């Protein structure tokens, strides 16, 4: 079992695992959870939690082929730096990962990675990379958020009409036409994204606003891939959509020595 921080204030509750600085629960007072979590994810040390918001860093997917899928941050222990009650409705939690012998053998750069989570009537996550090395490094990354939906056939992604995207299943470069619907496996990297994205289902609309990012990954594994995924029931693909706030593929960032980059997602 892995340790986690629990936040409860007048507006919302949240749970954040120290392993991977992984937000795995967030709900506004008297509302259903805004994050999906697999009920069979077993919270084992060294294994990524299936659901919530895994941090993919310093590489998204296999963007850096020398690193594990989605990088190493999601399975490594962060340090709990602080928890502050900013007011009765707002709590700020900061978790930090610094380079170590372990990270240097995987990725040869000195860095600090900070996740600031603000829990209020919105969930805000700010992922800041600081380059402590004397060489510029390249990162790709994502706040890989799993959102619950009433049923996958009810889900619609809005706000990406006319946006170019890379279909990661066929490697084709295409353009979105209208809302995104889910009738088969979807694994797409939307580009030039500059506005809010909405995820609607039968009951509600979730808003996702990103800063420091122009790429958004939209993913649902559907039936066959759903069977192969770890820590997930076969039919669970019916219950969630991932809309990932990213710097992926061509939206990579170069971070110079002494400089920082922040990827921010606001969800409500
Ligand atoms: C998505 C990728 O971001 O993450 C998918 O686009 C991948 O291709 C998915 O299957 C889940 O990855 P993992 O490593 O958590 O099973």
Coordinates of C-alpha atoms and ligand atoms in Angstrom, one line a residue:
X1 CA 0.0 0.0 0.0
X2 CA 1.3 3.5 -0.7
X3 CA 1.0 6.6 1.4
X4 CA -1.3 9.5 0.5
X5 CA -2.4 12.9 1.6
X6 CA -6.0 13.6 2.3
X7 CA -7.6 17.1 1.8
X8 CA -11.0 18.0 3.1
X9 CA -12.2 21.7 3.1
X10 CA -15.5 23.5 2.8
X11 CA -15.7 23.1 -1.0
X12 CA -14.1 19.8 -1.9
X13 CA -12.1 16.7 -1.0
X14 CA -9.0 15.1 -2.6
X15 CA -6.5 12.3 -2.1
X16 CA -2.9 12.5 -3.5
X17 CA -0.5 9.6 -3.4
X18 CA 3.1 10.4 -2.6
X19 CA 4.1 7.8 -5.2
X20 CA 4.0 9.7 -8.5
X21 CA 2.4 12.8 -6.9
X22 CA -0.7 11.1 -8.1
X23 CA -4.1 12.8 -7.5
X24 CA -6.5 9.8 -7.4
X25 CA -9.6 11.4 -5.9
X26 CA -11.2 14.8 -6.2
X27 CA -14.9 15.6 -5.6
X28 CA -16.7 18.9 -4.9
X29 CA -18.9 18.9 -1.7
X30 CA -22.0 16.8 -2.3
X31 CA -21.1 16.0 -5.9
X32 CA -19.9 12.8 -7.6
X33 CA -16.2 12.4 -8.1
X34 CA -14.6 14.2 -11.0
X35 CA -11.9 11.7 -11.5
X36 CA -12.3 8.0 -12.5
X37 CA -10.4 5.4 -10.5
X38 CA -10.3 1.7 -11.3
X39 CA -11.7 -0.2 -8.4
X40 CA -9.2 -3.0 -8.9
X41 CA -6.1 -0.7 -9.0
X42 CA -4.1 -2.1 -6.0
X43 CA -1.8 0.8 -5.0
X44 CA 1.3 -1.3 -5.0
X45 CA 4.8 0.3 -4.7
X46 CA 6.4 0.6 -8.1
X47 CA 3.1 0.2 -10.1
X48 CA 1.2 3.1 -11.6
X49 CA -2.3 3.7 -10.2
X50 CA -5.0 3.1 -12.9
X51 CA -7.1 6.2 -12.8
X52 CA -7.0 9.7 -11.3
X53 CA -4.1 11.8 -12.8
X54 CA -0.9 9.9 -13.5
X55 CA 2.0 12.3 -14.2
X56 CA 3.7 11.3 -17.5
X57 CA 7.3 12.7 -17.2
X58 CA 10.0 13.3 -18.5
X59 CA 8.6 11.5 -21.6
X60 CA 5.0 11.1 -22.8
X61 CA 4.2 7.6 -24.2
X62 CA 7.4 6.4 -26.0
X63 CA 8.3 9.9 -27.2
X64 CA 11.7 9.2 -25.6
X65 CA 12.3 5.6 -26.6
X66 CA 15.1 5.2 -24.0
X67 CA 12.6 5.7 -21.1
X68 CA 9.8 3.5 -19.9
X69 CA 6.3 4.2 -21.3
X70 CA 5.1 7.6 -20.0
X71 CA 8.5 8.1 -18.2
X72 CA 9.4 7.3 -14.6
X73 CA 7.7 10.0 -12.5
X74 CA 4.4 8.0 -12.0
X75 CA 6.1 5.2 -10.1
X76 CA 8.6 7.2 -8.0
X77 CA 8.2 8.6 -4.5
X78 CA 7.8 12.4 -4.2
X79 CA 8.5 14.4 -1.1
X80 CA 5.5 16.1 0.6
X81 CA 6.8 19.7 0.8
X82 CA 3.8 21.6 2.3
X83 CA 0.0 21.7 2.8
X84 CA -1.5 25.1 3.3
X85 CA -5.1 26.1 4.0
X86 CA -5.3 29.3 1.9
X87 CA -8.9 29.8 3.2
X88 CA -11.8 27.6 4.4
X89 CA -12.5 26.7 0.8
X90 CA -9.0 26.3 -0.7
X91 CA -6.1 24.0 0.2
X92 CA -2.7 23.9 -1.6
X93 CA -0.5 20.9 -1.5
X94 CA 3.0 20.8 -2.9
X95 CA 5.0 17.7 -3.8
X96 CA 8.5 17.6 -5.1
X97 CA 10.8 15.2 -6.8
X98 CA 14.5 15.9 -7.1
X99 CA 17.1 14.1 -9.2
X100 CA 18.8 11.2 -7.5
X101 CA 21.3 8.4 -8.4
X102 CA 18.2 6.4 -9.4
X103 CA 16.8 9.1 -11.8
X104 CA 20.3 9.9 -13.2
X105 CA 20.8 6.3 -14.3
X106 CA 17.4 6.5 -16.2
X107 CA 17.8 10.1 -17.5
X108 CA 21.1 11.9 -17.2
X109 CA 19.9 15.4 -16.1
X110 CA 19.7 17.2 -12.8
X111 CA 16.2 18.5 -12.3
X112 CA 13.5 19.4 -9.8
X113 CA 9.8 18.5 -10.5
X114 CA 7.1 20.2 -8.5
X115 CA 3.4 19.4 -8.5
X116 CA 1.2 22.1 -6.9
X117 CA -2.3 20.9 -6.3
X118 CA -5.0 23.4 -5.4
X119 CA -8.2 21.9 -4.1
X120 CA -11.2 24.2 -4.1
X121 CA -14.4 24.2 -6.2
X122 CA -11.9 23.6 -9.0
X123 CA -9.0 21.2 -9.1
X124 CA -5.8 22.9 -10.3
X125 CA -2.6 21.1 -11.0
X126 CA 0.6 22.9 -11.8
X127 CA 3.6 20.8 -12.9
X128 CA 6.8 22.8 -12.9
X129 CA 10.0 21.4 -14.3
X130 CA 13.2 23.2 -13.2
X131 CA 16.5 22.5 -15.0
X132 CA 19.3 22.2 -12.4
X133 CA 21.8 20.9 -14.9
X134 CA 24.3 22.7 -17.1
X135 CA 22.8 21.2 -20.3
X136 CA 19.5 22.0 -21.9
X137 CA 17.0 19.1 -21.8
X138 CA 13.9 18.2 -23.7
X139 CA 10.7 17.0 -22.0
X140 CA 7.4 15.7 -23.2
X141 CA 4.8 15.2 -20.5
X142 CA 1.1 14.9 -19.5
X143 CA -1.3 15.2 -16.7
X144 CA -3.1 12.1 -17.9
X145 CA -6.5 12.7 -16.4
X146 CA -9.2 9.9 -16.3
X147 CA -12.7 11.3 -16.2
X148 CA -15.7 9.2 -15.3
X149 CA -18.7 9.2 -17.8
X150 CA -22.2 7.9 -17.3
X151 CA -21.5 5.5 -20.2
X152 CA -18.9 5.8 -23.0
X153 CA -21.8 6.0 -25.6
X154 CA -23.0 9.2 -23.8
X155 CA -19.6 10.9 -23.8
X156 CA -18.8 13.8 -26.1
X157 CA -15.6 15.9 -26.3
X158 CA -16.3 19.5 -27.3
X159 CA -14.0 22.4 -28.1
X160 CA -11.6 20.7 -30.6
X161 CA -13.7 21.1 -33.8
X162 CA -11.4 21.9 -36.8
X163 CA -8.3 21.1 -34.8
X164 CA -5.5 19.0 -36.4
X165 CA -4.7 15.8 -34.7
X166 CA -2.4 12.8 -35.0
X167 CA -4.2 9.5 -34.9
X168 CA -1.8 7.4 -32.8
X169 CA -3.5 4.2 -34.0
X170 CA -2.8 4.8 -37.7
X171 CA -0.2 7.5 -37.6
X172 CA -2.3 9.7 -39.9
X173 CA -2.6 13.5 -39.5
X174 CA -6.3 14.4 -39.6
X175 CA -8.7 17.2 -38.8
X176 CA -11.5 17.0 -36.2
X177 CA -15.0 17.5 -37.6
X178 CA -17.5 18.4 -34.9
X179 CA -17.6 16.8 -31.4
X180 CA -15.5 13.8 -30.5
X181 CA -17.6 10.6 -30.0
X182 CA -16.4 7.2 -28.8
X183 CA -17.5 4.3 -30.9
X184 CA -14.1 2.5 -31.2
X185 CA -10.6 2.8 -29.7
X186 CA -9.6 6.4 -29.7
X187 CA -5.9 7.5 -29.2
X188 CA -5.3 11.0 -30.6
X189 CA -3.0 13.9 -30.0
X190 CA -4.8 17.1 -30.8
X191 CA -2.5 20.1 -31.7
X192 CA -2.8 23.9 -31.6
X193 CA -5.2 23.6 -28.7
X194 CA -5.8 27.0 -27.1
X195 CA -9.3 26.9 -25.7
X196 CA -11.3 25.2 -23.0
X197 CA -12.3 21.6 -23.6
X198 CA -15.7 20.2 -22.4
X199 CA -16.5 16.6 -21.7
X200 CA -20.3 16.0 -21.6
X201 CA -22.3 13.0 -20.7
X202 CA -25.9 12.3 -19.7
X203 CA -25.6 14.1 -16.3
X204 CA -22.9 16.8 -16.5
X205 CA -20.3 18.9 -18.2
X206 CA -16.7 18.8 -17.1
X207 CA -14.4 21.7 -18.2
X208 CA -10.7 21.3 -18.7
X209 CA -8.5 24.4 -19.2
X210 CA -4.8 24.1 -19.9
X211 CA -1.9 26.5 -19.8
X212 CA 1.7 26.0 -20.9
X213 CA 0.4 23.4 -23.4
X214 CA -0.9 23.3 -26.9
X215 CA -1.4 19.5 -27.2
X216 CA -4.2 17.4 -25.7
X217 CA -4.4 13.6 -25.8
X218 CA -7.9 12.0 -26.0
X219 CA -7.9 8.3 -25.2
X220 CA -10.3 5.4 -24.6
X221 CA -8.9 1.9 -25.0
X222 CA -12.2 0.3 -26.1
X223 CA -12.7 -3.5 -26.0
X224 CA -9.5 -5.2 -27.1
X225 CA -7.0 -2.9 -25.6
X226 CA -9.2 -2.7 -22.5
X227 CA -8.6 -6.4 -22.0
X228 CA -4.8 -6.0 -22.1
X229 CA -4.5 -3.1 -19.7
X230 CA -3.2 -3.6 -16.2
X231 CA -5.3 -2.9 -13.0
X232 CA -8.6 -2.5 -14.9
X233 CA -11.7 -4.6 -15.3
X234 CA -12.3 -5.6 -19.0
X235 CA -15.5 -3.6 -19.3
X236 CA -14.2 -0.5 -17.5
X237 CA -13.6 1.2 -20.9
X238 CA -17.3 2.0 -20.7
X239 CA -16.8 4.2 -17.7
X240 CA -14.1 6.7 -18.5
X241 CA -12.5 9.0 -21.0
X242 CA -8.9 10.4 -20.7
X243 CA -8.4 14.0 -21.7
X244 CA -4.7 14.6 -21.1
X245 CA -3.2 18.1 -20.6
X246 CA 0.1 17.6 -22.5
X247 CA 3.3 18.7 -24.0
X248 CA 3.5 15.7 -26.3
X249 CA 5.1 14.9 -29.7
X250 CA 5.8 18.1 -31.5
X251 CA 4.7 20.1 -28.5
X252 CA 7.9 19.1 -26.6
X253 CA 9.6 21.7 -24.5
X254 CA 13.3 22.5 -24.2
X255 CA 14.2 23.6 -20.7
X256 CA 17.5 25.6 -20.5
X257 CA 19.8 25.5 -17.4
X258 CA 18.3 27.4 -14.5
X259 CA 14.9 27.8 -16.4
X260 CA 11.5 26.3 -15.6
X261 CA 8.4 25.2 -17.6
X262 CA 4.9 24.9 -16.0
X263 CA 2.1 22.8 -17.4
X264 CA -1.2 23.8 -15.7
X265 CA -4.6 22.1 -15.8
X266 CA -7.7 23.5 -14.2
X267 CA -10.7 21.1 -14.0
X268 CA -14.2 21.8 -12.7
Ligands
LIG1 C1 -2.4 7.2 -23.3 C2 -1.7 6.7 -24.6 O1 -1.9 8.5 -23.0 O2 -2.0 6.3 -22.3 C3 -2.2 5.3 -24.9 O3 -2.1 7.6 -25.7 C4 -1.9 4.4 -23.7 O4 -1.6 4.8 -26.1 C5 -2.5 5.0 -22.5 O5 -2.4 3.1 -23.9 C6 -2.3 4.2 -21.2 O6 -1.0 3.9 -21.0 P1 -0.5 3.0 -19.7 O7 1.0 2.9 -19.8 O8 -1.0 3.7 -18.5 O9 -1.2 1.7 -19.9

